[in-house]
PDB file of C-alpha atoms in Angstrom:
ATOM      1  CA  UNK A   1     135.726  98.295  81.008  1.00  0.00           C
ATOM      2  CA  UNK A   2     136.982 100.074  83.999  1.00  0.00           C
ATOM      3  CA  UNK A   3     135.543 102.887  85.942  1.00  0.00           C
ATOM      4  CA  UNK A   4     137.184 105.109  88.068  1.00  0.00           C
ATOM      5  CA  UNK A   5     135.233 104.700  91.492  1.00  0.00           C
ATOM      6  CA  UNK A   6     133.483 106.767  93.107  1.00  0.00           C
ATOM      7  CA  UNK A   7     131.079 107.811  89.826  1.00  0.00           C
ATOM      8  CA  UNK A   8     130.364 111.245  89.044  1.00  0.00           C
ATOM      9  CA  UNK A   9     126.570 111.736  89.907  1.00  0.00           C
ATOM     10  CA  UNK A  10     125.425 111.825  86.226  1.00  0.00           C
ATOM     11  CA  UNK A  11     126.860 108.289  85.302  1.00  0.00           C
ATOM     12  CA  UNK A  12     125.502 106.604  88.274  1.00  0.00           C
ATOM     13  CA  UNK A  13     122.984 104.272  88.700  1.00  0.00           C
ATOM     14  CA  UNK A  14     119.693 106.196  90.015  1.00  0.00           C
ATOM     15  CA  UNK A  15     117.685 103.559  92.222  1.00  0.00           C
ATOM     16  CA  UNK A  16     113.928 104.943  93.050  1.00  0.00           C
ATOM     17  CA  UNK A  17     112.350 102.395  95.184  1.00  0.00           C
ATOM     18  CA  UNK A  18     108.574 103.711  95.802  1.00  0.00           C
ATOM     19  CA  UNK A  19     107.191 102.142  99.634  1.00  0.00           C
ATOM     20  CA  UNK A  20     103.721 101.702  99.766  1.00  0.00           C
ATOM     21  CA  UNK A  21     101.978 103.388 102.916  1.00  0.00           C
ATOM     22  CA  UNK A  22     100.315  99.946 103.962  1.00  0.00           C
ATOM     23  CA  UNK A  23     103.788  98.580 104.305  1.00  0.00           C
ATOM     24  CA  UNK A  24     103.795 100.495 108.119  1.00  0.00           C
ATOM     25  CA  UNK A  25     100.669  99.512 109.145  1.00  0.00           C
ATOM     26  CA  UNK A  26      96.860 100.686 109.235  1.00  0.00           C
ATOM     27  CA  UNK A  27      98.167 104.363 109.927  1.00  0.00           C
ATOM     28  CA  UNK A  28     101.140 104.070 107.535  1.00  0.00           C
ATOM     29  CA  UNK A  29      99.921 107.203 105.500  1.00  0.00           C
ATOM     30  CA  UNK A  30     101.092 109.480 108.469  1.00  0.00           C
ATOM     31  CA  UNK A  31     104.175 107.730 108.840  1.00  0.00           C
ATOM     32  CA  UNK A  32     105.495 107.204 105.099  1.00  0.00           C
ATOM     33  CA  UNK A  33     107.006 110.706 104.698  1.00  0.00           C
ATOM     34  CA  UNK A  34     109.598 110.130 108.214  1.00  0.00           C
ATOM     35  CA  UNK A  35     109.991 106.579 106.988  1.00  0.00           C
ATOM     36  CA  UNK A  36     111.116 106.955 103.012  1.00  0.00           C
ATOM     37  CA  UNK A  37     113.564 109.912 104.663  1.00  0.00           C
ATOM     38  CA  UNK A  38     114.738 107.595 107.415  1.00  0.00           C
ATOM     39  CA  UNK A  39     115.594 104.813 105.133  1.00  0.00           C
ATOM     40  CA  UNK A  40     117.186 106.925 102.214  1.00  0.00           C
ATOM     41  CA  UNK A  41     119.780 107.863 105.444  1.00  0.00           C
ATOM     42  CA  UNK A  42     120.174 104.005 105.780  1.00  0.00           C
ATOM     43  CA  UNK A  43     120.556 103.024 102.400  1.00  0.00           C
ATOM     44  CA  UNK A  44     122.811 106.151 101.152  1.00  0.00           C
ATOM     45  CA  UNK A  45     126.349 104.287 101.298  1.00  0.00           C
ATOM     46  CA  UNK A  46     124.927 100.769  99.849  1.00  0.00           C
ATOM     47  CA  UNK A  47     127.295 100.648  96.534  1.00  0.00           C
ATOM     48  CA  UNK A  48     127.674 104.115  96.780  1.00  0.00           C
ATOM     49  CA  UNK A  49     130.236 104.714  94.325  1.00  0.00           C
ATOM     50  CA  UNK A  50     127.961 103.745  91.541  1.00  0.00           C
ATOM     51  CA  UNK A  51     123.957 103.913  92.950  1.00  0.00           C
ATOM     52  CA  UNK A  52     122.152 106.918  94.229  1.00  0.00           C
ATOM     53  CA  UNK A  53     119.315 105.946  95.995  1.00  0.00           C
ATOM     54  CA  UNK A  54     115.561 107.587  96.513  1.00  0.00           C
ATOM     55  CA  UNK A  55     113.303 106.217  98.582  1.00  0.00           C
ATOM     56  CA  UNK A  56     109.703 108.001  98.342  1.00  0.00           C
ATOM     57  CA  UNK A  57     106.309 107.447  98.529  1.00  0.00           C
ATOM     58  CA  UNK A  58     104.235 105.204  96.536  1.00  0.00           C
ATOM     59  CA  UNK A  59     101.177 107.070  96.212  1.00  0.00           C
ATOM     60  CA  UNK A  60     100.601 106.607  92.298  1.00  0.00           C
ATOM     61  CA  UNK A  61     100.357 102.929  91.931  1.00  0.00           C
ATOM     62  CA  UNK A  62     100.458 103.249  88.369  1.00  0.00           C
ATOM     63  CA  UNK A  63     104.417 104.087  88.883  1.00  0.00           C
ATOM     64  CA  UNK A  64     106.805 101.562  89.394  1.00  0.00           C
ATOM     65  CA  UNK A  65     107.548 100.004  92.632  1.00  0.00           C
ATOM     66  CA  UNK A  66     111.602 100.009  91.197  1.00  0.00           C
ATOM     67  CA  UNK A  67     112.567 101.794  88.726  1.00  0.00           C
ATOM     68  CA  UNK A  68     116.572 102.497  87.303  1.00  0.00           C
ATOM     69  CA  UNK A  69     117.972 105.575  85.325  1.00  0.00           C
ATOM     70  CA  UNK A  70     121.277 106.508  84.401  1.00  0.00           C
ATOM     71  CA  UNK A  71     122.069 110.113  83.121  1.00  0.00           C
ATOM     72  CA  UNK A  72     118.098 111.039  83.165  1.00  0.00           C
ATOM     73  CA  UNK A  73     117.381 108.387  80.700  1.00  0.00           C
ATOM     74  CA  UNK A  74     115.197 105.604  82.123  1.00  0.00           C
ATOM     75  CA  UNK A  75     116.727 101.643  81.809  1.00  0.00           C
ATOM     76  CA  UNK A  76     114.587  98.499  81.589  1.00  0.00           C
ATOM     77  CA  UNK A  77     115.266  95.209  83.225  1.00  0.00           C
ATOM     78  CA  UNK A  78     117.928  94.221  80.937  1.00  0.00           C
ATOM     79  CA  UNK A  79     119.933  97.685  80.955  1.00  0.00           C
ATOM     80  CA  UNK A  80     119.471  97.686  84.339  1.00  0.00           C
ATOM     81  CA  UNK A  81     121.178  94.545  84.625  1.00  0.00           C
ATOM     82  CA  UNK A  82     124.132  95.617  82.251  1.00  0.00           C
ATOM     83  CA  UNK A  83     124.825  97.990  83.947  1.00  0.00           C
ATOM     84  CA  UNK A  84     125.138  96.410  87.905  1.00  0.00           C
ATOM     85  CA  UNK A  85     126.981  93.553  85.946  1.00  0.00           C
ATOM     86  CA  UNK A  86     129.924  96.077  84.997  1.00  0.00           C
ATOM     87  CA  UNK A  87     130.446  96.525  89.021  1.00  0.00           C
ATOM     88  CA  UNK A  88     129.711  92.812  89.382  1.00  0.00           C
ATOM     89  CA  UNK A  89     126.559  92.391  90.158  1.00  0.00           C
ATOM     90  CA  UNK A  90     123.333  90.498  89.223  1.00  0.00           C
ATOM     91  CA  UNK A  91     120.148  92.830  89.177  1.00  0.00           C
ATOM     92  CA  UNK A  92     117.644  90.002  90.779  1.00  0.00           C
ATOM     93  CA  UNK A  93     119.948  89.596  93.914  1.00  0.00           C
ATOM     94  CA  UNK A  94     120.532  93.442  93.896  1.00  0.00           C
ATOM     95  CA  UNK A  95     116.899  94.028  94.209  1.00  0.00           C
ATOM     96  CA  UNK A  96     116.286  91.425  97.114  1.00  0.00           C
ATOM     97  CA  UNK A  97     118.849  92.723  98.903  1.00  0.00           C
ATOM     98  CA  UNK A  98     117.216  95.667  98.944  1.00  0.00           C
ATOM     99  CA  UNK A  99     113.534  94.311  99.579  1.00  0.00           C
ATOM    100  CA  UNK A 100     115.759  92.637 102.748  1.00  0.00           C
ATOM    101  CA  UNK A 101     116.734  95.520 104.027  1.00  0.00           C
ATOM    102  CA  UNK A 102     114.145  97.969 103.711  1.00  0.00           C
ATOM    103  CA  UNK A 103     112.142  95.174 105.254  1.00  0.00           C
ATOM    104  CA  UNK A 104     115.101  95.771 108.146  1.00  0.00           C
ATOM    105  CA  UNK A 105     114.408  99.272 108.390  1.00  0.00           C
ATOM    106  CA  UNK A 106     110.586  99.094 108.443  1.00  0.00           C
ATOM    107  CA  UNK A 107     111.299  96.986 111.453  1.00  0.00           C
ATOM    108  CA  UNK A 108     113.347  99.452 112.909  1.00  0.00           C
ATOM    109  CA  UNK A 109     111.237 102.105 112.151  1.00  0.00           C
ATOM    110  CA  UNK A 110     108.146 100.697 113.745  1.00  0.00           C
ATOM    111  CA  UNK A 111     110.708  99.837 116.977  1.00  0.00           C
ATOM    112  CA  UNK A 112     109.828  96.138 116.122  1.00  0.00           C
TER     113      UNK A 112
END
């Protein structure tokens, strides 16, 4: 399969990684808004062409700390990984990368 890169919006890869307020500390509450807007800025042109990222709040721990959809239809694990592998890559590394680097920017953010 090929793909003509960069994706229209509707075919690609919809990343929502929910932060936790505790992740920025004892006050993290006030700051989790600024941060999850912050760090959507950072993240916007990782594998652009065929993710679009949104970072938010994790207020409802009930929701998923990661979850993937692809033209409004939600993917497990296993779709998920389909569909990175297509663009040649593997899901588990795709998600630590991104647990790396948000742990980057909460470093950043904090002026660590």
């Amino acid at each position: 399969m090929s793909y003509e890169l960069p994706l229209p919006l509707y075919k690609k890869l919809t990343v929502t990684f929910r932060v936790e307020p505790g992740c920025l500390g004892p006050d993290g509450i006030e700051h989790i808004e600024a941060f999850c807007k912050f760090a959507k800025q950072e993240v916007a042109n990782l594998d652009s062409d065929f993710v679009r990222w949104v970072i938010t709040p994790r207020f409802d721990k009930s929701l998923l700390e990661t979850e993937y959809k692809t033209n409004n239809k939600r993917l497990d694990h296993d779709k998920a990984q389909k569909y990175l592998r297509v663009f040649g890559k593997n899901l588990d590394e795709f998600e630590e990368h991104l647990q790396d680097k948000l742990a980057e920017l909460i470093d950043q953010f904090l002026g660590r």
